[in-house]
XYZ file of C-alpha atoms in Angstrom:
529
model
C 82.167 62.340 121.594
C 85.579 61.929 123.488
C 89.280 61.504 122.265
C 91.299 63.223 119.818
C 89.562 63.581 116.627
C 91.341 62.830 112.846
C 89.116 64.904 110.097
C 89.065 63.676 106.522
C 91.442 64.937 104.038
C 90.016 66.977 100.815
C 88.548 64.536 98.198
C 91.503 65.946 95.234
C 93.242 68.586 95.258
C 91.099 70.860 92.558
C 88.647 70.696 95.731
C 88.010 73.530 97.676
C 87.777 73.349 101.640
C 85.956 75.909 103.672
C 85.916 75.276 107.488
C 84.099 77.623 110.454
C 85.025 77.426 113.616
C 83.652 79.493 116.793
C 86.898 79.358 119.200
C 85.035 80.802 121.721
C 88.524 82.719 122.267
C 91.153 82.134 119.670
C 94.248 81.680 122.655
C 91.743 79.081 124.668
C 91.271 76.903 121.582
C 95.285 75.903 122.323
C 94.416 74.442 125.362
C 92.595 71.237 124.296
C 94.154 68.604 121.999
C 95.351 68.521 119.283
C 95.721 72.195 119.220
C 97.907 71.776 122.262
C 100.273 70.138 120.903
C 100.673 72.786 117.862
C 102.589 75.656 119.683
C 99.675 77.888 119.616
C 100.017 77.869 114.985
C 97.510 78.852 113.739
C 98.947 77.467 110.493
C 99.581 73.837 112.209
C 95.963 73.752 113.255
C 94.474 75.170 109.619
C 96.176 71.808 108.184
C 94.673 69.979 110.797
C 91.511 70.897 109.235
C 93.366 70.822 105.434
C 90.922 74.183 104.900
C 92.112 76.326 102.099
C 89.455 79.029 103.287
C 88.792 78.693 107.185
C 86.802 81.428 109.428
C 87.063 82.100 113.157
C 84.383 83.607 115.422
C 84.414 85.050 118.547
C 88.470 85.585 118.565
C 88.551 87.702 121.763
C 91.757 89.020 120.727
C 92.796 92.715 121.793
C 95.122 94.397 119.387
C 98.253 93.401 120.627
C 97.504 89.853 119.759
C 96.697 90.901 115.939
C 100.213 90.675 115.223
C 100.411 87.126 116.577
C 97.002 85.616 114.750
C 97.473 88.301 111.612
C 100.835 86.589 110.246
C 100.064 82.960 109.127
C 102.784 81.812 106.909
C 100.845 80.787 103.138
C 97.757 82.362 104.180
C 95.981 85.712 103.475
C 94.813 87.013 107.043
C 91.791 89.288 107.024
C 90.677 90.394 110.242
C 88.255 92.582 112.430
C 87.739 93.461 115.906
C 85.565 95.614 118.275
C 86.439 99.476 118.212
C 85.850 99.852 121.669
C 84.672 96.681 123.871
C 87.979 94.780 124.237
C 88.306 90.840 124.398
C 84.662 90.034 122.925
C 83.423 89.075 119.300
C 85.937 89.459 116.562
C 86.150 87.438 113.316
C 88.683 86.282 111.175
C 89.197 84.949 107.618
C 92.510 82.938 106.413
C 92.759 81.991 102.807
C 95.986 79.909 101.618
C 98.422 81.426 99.018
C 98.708 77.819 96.839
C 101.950 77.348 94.613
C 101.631 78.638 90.917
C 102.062 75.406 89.855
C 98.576 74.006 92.392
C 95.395 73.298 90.714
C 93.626 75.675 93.229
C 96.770 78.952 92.479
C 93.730 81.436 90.689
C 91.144 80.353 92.237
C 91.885 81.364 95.614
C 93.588 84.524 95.043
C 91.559 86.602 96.491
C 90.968 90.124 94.952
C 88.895 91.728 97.336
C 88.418 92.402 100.647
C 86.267 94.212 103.228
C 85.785 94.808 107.206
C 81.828 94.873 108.223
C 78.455 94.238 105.857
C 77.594 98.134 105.591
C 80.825 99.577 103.480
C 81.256 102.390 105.899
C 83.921 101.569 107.539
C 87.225 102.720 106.060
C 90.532 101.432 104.868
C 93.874 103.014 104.371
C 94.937 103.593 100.468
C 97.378 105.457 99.232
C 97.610 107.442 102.901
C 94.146 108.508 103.306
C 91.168 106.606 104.559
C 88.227 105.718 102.047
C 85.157 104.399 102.691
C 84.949 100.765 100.959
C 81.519 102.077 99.167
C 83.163 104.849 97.554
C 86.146 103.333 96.266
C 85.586 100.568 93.675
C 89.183 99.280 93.762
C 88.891 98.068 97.580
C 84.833 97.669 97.793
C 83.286 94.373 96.497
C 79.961 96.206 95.506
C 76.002 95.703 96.211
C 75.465 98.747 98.718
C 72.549 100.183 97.249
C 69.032 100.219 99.544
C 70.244 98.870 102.600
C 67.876 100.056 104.763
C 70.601 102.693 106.261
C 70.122 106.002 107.171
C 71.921 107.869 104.742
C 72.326 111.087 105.903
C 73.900 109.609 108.930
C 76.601 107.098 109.213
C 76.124 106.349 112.858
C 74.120 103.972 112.210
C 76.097 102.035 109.746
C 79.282 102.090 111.329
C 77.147 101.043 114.734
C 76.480 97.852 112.778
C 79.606 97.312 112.292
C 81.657 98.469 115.370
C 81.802 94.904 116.821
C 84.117 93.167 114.973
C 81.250 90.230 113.506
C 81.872 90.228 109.624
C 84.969 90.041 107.034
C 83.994 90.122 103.405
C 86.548 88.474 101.001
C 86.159 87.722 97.243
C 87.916 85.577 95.341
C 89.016 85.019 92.090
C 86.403 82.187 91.370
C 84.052 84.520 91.883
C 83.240 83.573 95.329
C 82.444 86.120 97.842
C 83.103 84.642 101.352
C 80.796 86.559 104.384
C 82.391 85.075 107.655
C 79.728 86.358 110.238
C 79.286 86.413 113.951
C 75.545 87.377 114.356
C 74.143 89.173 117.245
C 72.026 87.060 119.270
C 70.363 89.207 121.860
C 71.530 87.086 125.074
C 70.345 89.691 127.371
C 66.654 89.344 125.683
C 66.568 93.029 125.723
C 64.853 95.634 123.076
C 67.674 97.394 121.854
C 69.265 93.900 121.630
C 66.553 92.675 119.509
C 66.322 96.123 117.401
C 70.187 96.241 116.729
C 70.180 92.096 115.825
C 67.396 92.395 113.517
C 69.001 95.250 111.639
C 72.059 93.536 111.216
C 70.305 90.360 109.838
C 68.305 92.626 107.266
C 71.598 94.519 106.284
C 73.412 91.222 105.974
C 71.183 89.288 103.827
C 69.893 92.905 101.522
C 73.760 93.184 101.188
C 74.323 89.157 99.880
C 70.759 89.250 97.521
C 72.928 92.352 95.726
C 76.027 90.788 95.427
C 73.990 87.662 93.676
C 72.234 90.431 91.783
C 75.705 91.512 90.582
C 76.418 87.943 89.175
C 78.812 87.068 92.204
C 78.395 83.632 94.104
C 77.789 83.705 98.199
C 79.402 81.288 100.790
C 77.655 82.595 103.921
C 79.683 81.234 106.527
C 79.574 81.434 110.480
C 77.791 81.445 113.294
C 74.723 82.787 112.411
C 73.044 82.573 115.798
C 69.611 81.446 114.218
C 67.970 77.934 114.529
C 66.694 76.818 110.848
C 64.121 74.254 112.095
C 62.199 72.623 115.030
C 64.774 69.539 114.362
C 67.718 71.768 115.112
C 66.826 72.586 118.542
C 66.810 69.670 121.433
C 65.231 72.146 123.516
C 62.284 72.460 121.655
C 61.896 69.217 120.558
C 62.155 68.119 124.863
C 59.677 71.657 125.349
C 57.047 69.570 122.577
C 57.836 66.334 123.982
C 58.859 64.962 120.837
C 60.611 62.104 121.397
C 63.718 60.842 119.057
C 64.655 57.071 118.439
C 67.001 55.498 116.749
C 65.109 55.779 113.607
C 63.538 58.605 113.721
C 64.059 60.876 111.249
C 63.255 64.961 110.949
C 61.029 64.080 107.841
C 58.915 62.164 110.650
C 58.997 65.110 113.249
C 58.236 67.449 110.027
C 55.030 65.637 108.886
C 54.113 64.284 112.360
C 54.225 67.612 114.090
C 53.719 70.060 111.071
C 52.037 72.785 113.016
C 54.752 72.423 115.512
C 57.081 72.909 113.071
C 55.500 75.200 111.040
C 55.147 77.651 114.598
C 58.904 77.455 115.115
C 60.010 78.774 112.279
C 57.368 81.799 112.296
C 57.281 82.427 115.608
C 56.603 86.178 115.910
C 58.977 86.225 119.060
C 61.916 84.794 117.061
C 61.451 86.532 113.591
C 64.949 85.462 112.617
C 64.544 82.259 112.081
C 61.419 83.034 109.684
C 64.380 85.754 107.739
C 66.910 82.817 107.676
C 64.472 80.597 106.080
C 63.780 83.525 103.621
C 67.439 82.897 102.451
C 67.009 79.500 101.838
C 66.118 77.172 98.818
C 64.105 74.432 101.028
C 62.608 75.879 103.950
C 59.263 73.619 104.856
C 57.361 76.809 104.966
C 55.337 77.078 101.503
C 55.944 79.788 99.565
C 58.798 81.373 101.628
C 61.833 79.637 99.948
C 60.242 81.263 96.729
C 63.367 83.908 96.788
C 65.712 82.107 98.689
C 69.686 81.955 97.098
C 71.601 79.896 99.513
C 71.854 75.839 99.829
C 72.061 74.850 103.993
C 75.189 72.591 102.573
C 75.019 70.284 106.052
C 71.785 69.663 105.733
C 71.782 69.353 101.598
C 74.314 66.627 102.156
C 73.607 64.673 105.446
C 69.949 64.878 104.393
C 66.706 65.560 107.470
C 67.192 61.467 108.049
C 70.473 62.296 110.285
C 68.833 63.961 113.590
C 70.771 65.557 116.835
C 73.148 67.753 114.265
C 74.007 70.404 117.071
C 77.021 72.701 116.579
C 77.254 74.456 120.255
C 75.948 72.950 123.619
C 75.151 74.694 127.186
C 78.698 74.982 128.850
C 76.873 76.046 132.199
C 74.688 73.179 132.129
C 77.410 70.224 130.047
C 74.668 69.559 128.187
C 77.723 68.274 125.458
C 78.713 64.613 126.591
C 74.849 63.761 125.307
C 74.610 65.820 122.788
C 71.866 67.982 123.742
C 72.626 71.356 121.919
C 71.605 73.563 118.744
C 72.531 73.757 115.619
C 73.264 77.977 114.476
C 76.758 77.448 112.548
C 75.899 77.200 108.662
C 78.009 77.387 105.866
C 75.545 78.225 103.029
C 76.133 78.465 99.368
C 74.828 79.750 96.286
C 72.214 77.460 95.010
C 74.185 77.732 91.827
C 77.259 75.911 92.793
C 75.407 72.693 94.406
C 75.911 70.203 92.228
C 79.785 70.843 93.093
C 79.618 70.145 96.329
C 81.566 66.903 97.313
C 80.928 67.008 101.071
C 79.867 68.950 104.015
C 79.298 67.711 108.072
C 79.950 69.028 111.604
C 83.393 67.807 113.627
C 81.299 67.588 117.075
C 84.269 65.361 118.054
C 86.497 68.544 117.744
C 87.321 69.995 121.224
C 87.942 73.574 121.763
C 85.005 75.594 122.194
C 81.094 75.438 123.204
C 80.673 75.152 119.274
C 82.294 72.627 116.637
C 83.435 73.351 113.359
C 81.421 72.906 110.091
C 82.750 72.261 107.064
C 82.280 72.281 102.758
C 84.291 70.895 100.076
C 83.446 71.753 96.493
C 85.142 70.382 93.421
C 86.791 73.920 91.793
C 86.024 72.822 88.412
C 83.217 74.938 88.392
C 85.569 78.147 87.373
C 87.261 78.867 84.443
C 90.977 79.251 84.436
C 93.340 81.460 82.500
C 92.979 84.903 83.846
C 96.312 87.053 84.898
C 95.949 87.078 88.519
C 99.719 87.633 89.248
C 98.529 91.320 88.220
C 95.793 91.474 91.191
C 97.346 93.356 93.853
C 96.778 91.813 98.139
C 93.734 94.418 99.018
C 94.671 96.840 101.671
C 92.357 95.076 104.418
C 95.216 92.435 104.979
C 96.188 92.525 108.074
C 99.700 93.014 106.724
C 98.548 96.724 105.598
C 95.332 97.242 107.845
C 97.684 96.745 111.375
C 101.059 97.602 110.054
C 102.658 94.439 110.891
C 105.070 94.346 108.318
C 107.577 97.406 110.174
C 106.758 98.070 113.648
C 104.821 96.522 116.593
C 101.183 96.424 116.578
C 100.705 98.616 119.810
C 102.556 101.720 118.044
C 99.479 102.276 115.929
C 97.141 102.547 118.794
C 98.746 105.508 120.789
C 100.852 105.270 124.109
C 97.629 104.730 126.429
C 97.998 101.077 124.692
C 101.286 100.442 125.418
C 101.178 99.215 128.895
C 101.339 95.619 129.136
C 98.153 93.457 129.293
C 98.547 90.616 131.105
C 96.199 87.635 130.563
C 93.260 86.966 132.854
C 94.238 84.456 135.538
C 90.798 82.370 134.731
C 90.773 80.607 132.166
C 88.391 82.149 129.048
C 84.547 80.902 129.940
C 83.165 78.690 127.051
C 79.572 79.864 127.896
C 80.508 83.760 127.722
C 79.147 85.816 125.765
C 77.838 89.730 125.213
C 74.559 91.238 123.707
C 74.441 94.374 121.186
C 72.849 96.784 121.489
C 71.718 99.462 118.742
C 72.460 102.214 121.047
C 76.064 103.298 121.389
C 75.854 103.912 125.141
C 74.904 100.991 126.432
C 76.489 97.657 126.492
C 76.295 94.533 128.421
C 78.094 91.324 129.195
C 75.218 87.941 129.907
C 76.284 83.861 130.288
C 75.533 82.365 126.408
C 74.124 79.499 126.221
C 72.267 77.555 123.072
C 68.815 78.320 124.273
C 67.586 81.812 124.773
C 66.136 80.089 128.524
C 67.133 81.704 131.352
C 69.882 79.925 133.228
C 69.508 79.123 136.568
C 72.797 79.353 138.432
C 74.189 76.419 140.786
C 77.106 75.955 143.259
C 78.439 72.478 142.348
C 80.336 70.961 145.988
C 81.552 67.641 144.923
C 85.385 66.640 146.308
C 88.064 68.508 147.352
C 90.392 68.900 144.674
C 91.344 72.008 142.991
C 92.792 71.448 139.555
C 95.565 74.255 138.060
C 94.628 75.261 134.983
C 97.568 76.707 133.854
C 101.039 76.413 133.063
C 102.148 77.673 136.577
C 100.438 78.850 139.377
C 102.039 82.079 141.551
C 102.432 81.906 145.382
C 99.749 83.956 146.005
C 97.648 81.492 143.995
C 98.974 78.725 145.871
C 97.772 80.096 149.066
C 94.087 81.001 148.163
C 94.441 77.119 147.062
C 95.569 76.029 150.226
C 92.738 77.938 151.978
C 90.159 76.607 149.390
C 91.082 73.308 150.068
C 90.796 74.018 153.570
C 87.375 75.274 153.871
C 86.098 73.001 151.262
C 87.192 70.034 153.337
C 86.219 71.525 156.460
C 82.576 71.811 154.937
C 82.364 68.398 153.369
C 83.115 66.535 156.927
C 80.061 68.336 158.182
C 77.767 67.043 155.110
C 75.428 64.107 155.733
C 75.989 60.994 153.753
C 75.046 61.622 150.024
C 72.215 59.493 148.696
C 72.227 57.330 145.680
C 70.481 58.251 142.537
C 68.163 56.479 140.286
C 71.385 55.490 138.508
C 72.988 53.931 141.667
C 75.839 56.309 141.919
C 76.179 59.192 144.866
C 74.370 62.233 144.101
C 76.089 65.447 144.170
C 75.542 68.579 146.405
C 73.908 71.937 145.040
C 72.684 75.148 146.641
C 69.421 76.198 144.875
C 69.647 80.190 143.549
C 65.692 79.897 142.490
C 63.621 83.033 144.669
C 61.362 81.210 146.389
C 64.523 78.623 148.027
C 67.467 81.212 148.022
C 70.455 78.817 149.628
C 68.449 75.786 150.273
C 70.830 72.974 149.762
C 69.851 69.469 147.526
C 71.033 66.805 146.135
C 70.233 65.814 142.304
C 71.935 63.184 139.948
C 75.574 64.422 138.535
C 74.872 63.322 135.039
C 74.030 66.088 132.718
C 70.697 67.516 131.176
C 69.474 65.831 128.262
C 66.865 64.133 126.035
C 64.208 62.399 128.270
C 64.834 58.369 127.624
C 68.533 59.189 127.353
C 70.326 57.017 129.790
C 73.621 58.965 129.690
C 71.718 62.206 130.891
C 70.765 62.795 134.281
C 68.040 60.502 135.649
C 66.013 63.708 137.442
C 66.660 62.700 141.384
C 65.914 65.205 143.470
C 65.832 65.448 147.218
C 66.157 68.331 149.788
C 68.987 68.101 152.568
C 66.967 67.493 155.670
């Protein structure tokens, strides 16, 4: 999985592309090719993908950067951030304005749109704020017997004070969820209490809009493993072993309990509610109910193993392809037999995750409907940050308008932040694609320092000067490194574990993987004497 990658065009233009990405931090994705290379457009990298509908997770965007990612020339822009934690989560939706005369002009006009799953929060119209629940011109419906408390809104607009979902329908009577799920990295109660709620709210809120009649595209990173065969970690923690040919239909009926366990593992209950959503889940009876076609797996089929969509950035665990696989884009089981195509980009640099994608052929809708009538919904980010008259920071008082400079390191791929149902508390953990802890190494392997940006300041120079210095001061005092099983020099690391706080080692430089896999990391270990 190296080089630039070249994804497929559309298959006609009456076809209808939706793409999800996680950046992992919208500016950072402009630092790898090809998005290098696209003066930090969002609109040059959206026909990259040639997506017509494409959704972002985890922007990590403050305000003042709205105006920048908010104004895509021939795209709608729809989207949300945190109200209070700044640089973390945030979500975005872009859906292209065709030409009248395009095959795809009324079907992807979009008619509504919303911020969060709850319809709580509120949008400006006609100079007062409304709740999207109460006003039927800007709300897209299905809000009844959420499971909220309604005598209190707290909780509602709790759910939705992160920034992880933008609702927009269209005029082909698709209603798009682009959703960053919670995912509990910090393995904590309230963590678990506050993701489960929003998983419940999320999929009461889609089985209404289906009730209504209305077609689903849930789209995003849903932080939820589907199967045993979408997790290398469990399949190593089982010591199931993967071939060439083997196929999930052999780990499935080979290791049924195994794989019936995963999915209803009591400690994990959302994989057993994602299933619940599902039309195939292996689970008897518990697809029953289920709405939603996995559109990867519909069309690449349980013969094509090792589907992962976001590898351990701590750990490198990418180069072989030892990951998960919690970015979905799934689809009314209504519109499946229009679905042309639908795969991961792993080769797609950029982020911890790679992008999914779905074409379906359009034909599905009936034309002829006045949409030059249906007025842009007030959630655009035109009307929802102002960006058409002043700058973005007026709208947020004067405590905003200092400047806010970028971090000098570079935005951490394996970052990430667990909610928490209560307001008060908050906290920021490492992310990785398995809820294992992560044990944390110094890596001491050669001198050199690499800049990482476009300049470096003097002060910067000096502290690499001096870390130059010291590290080469400490590597001439290092005994000779061994060779691994591999027959290469083994690298240096400084064990964090409690019972060997410090204690120095050397172990093989390839990364983690599969057991059998020669590209991984061939398990030498040996203690510095």
């Amino acid at each position: 999985m190296s080089g630039i990658s070249v994804v497929d065009r559309k298959q006609g233009s009456d076809a209808i592309r939706f793409v999800s990405f996680n950046v992992n931090g919208v500016r950072t994705l402009f630092h790898y090719q090809p998005f290098s290379q696209m003066n930090q457009s969002l609109k040059a990298s959206f026909e990259y993908f040639d997506a017509d509908v494409i959704t972002f997770q985890e922007l990590k965007t403050e305000k003042y950067g709205i105006s920048k990612w908010g104004k895509v020339d021939d795209f709608y822009s729809f989207i949300s951030i945190p109200s209070n934690k700044k640089g973390y989560s945030g979500v975005g939706c872009w859906v292209r304005k065709p030409e009248k005369d395009h095959p795809l002009y009324e079907a992807l006009k979009v008619v509504k749109a919303e911020e969060g799953i709850t319809g709580y929060l509120t949008v400006k119209v006609g100079g007062k704020e409304v709740r999207y629940k109460d006003d039927t011109s800007q709300g897209i419906g299905g809000y009844e017997s959420l499971g909220l408390d309604e005598t209190n809104d707290d909780e509602a607009l709790t759910l939705d004070s992160e920034g992880r979902c933008v609702v927009v329908e269209l005029a082909c009577n698709i209603v798009v969820f682009n959703v960053y799920c919670p995912a509990n990295s910090g393995q904590t109660d309230d963590g678990q209490l506050f993701r489960l709620k929003y998983l419940k709210v999320l999929y009461k809120r889609i089985r209404n809009l289906k009730a209504l009649g209305k077609n689903i595209v849930l789209m995003g990173d849903i932080n939820s493993c589907r199967d045993l065969i979408d997790q290398a970690e469990a399949l190593e923690a089982n010591m199931i072993q993967i071939t060439s040919t083997t196929t999930g239909e052999d780990i499935e009926e080979k290791y049924s309990q195994l794989a019936y366990e995963f999915v209803m593992n009591p400690e994990a209950p959302q994989r057993r509610m994602l299933n619940q959503m599902l039309t195939d889940s292996i689970i008897p009876g518990i697809s029953q109910d289920g709405i939603l076609v996995d559109t990867t797996r519909y069309v690449q089929t349980k013969k094509r193993l090792k589907m992962y969509t976001v590898w351990n950035t701590l750990k490198n665990t990418r180069p072989v392809n030892y990951g998960s696989r919690i970015d979905f884009i799934l689809l009314s089981k209504e519109l499946q037999d229009y679905i042309l195509q639908a795969d991961i980009l792993p080769d797609v640099m950029g982020s911890d995750h790679c992008p999914v994608y779905l074409d379906i052929d359009s034909n599905f809708f009936t034309k002829g409907n006045d949409y030059d009538q249906v007025k842009v919904p007030r959630f655009e980010a035109k009307f929802k940050y102002d960006l058409n008259h002043k700058n973005i920071l007026d709208m947020f008082g004067s405590q905003n308008r200092k400047r806010q400079l970028p971090s000098n390191d570079p935005e951490d791929g394996s970052a990430g932040s667990s909610s928490t149902f209560k307001k008060s508390t908050s906290s920021r953990m490492v992310k990785g694609s398995t809820t294992s802890e992560v044990h944390d190494e110094l890596l001491i392997k050669g001198t050199n320092i690499k800049q990482t940006g476009d300049c470096i300041s003097e002060r910067n120079v000096k502290k690499v000067s001096t870390s130059q210095t010291k590290l080469s001061f400490f590597n001439d005092r290092l005994p000779k490194a061994p060779l691994c099983k591999h027959g290469i020099e083994a690298i240096l690391k400084t064990s964090k574990t409690p019972t060997n706080y410090g204690r120095r080692f050397w172990s093989c430089e390839k990364p983690n993987g599969d057991s059998g896999n020669k590209a991984g990391s061939c398990g030498f270990f040996q203690w510095v004497s």
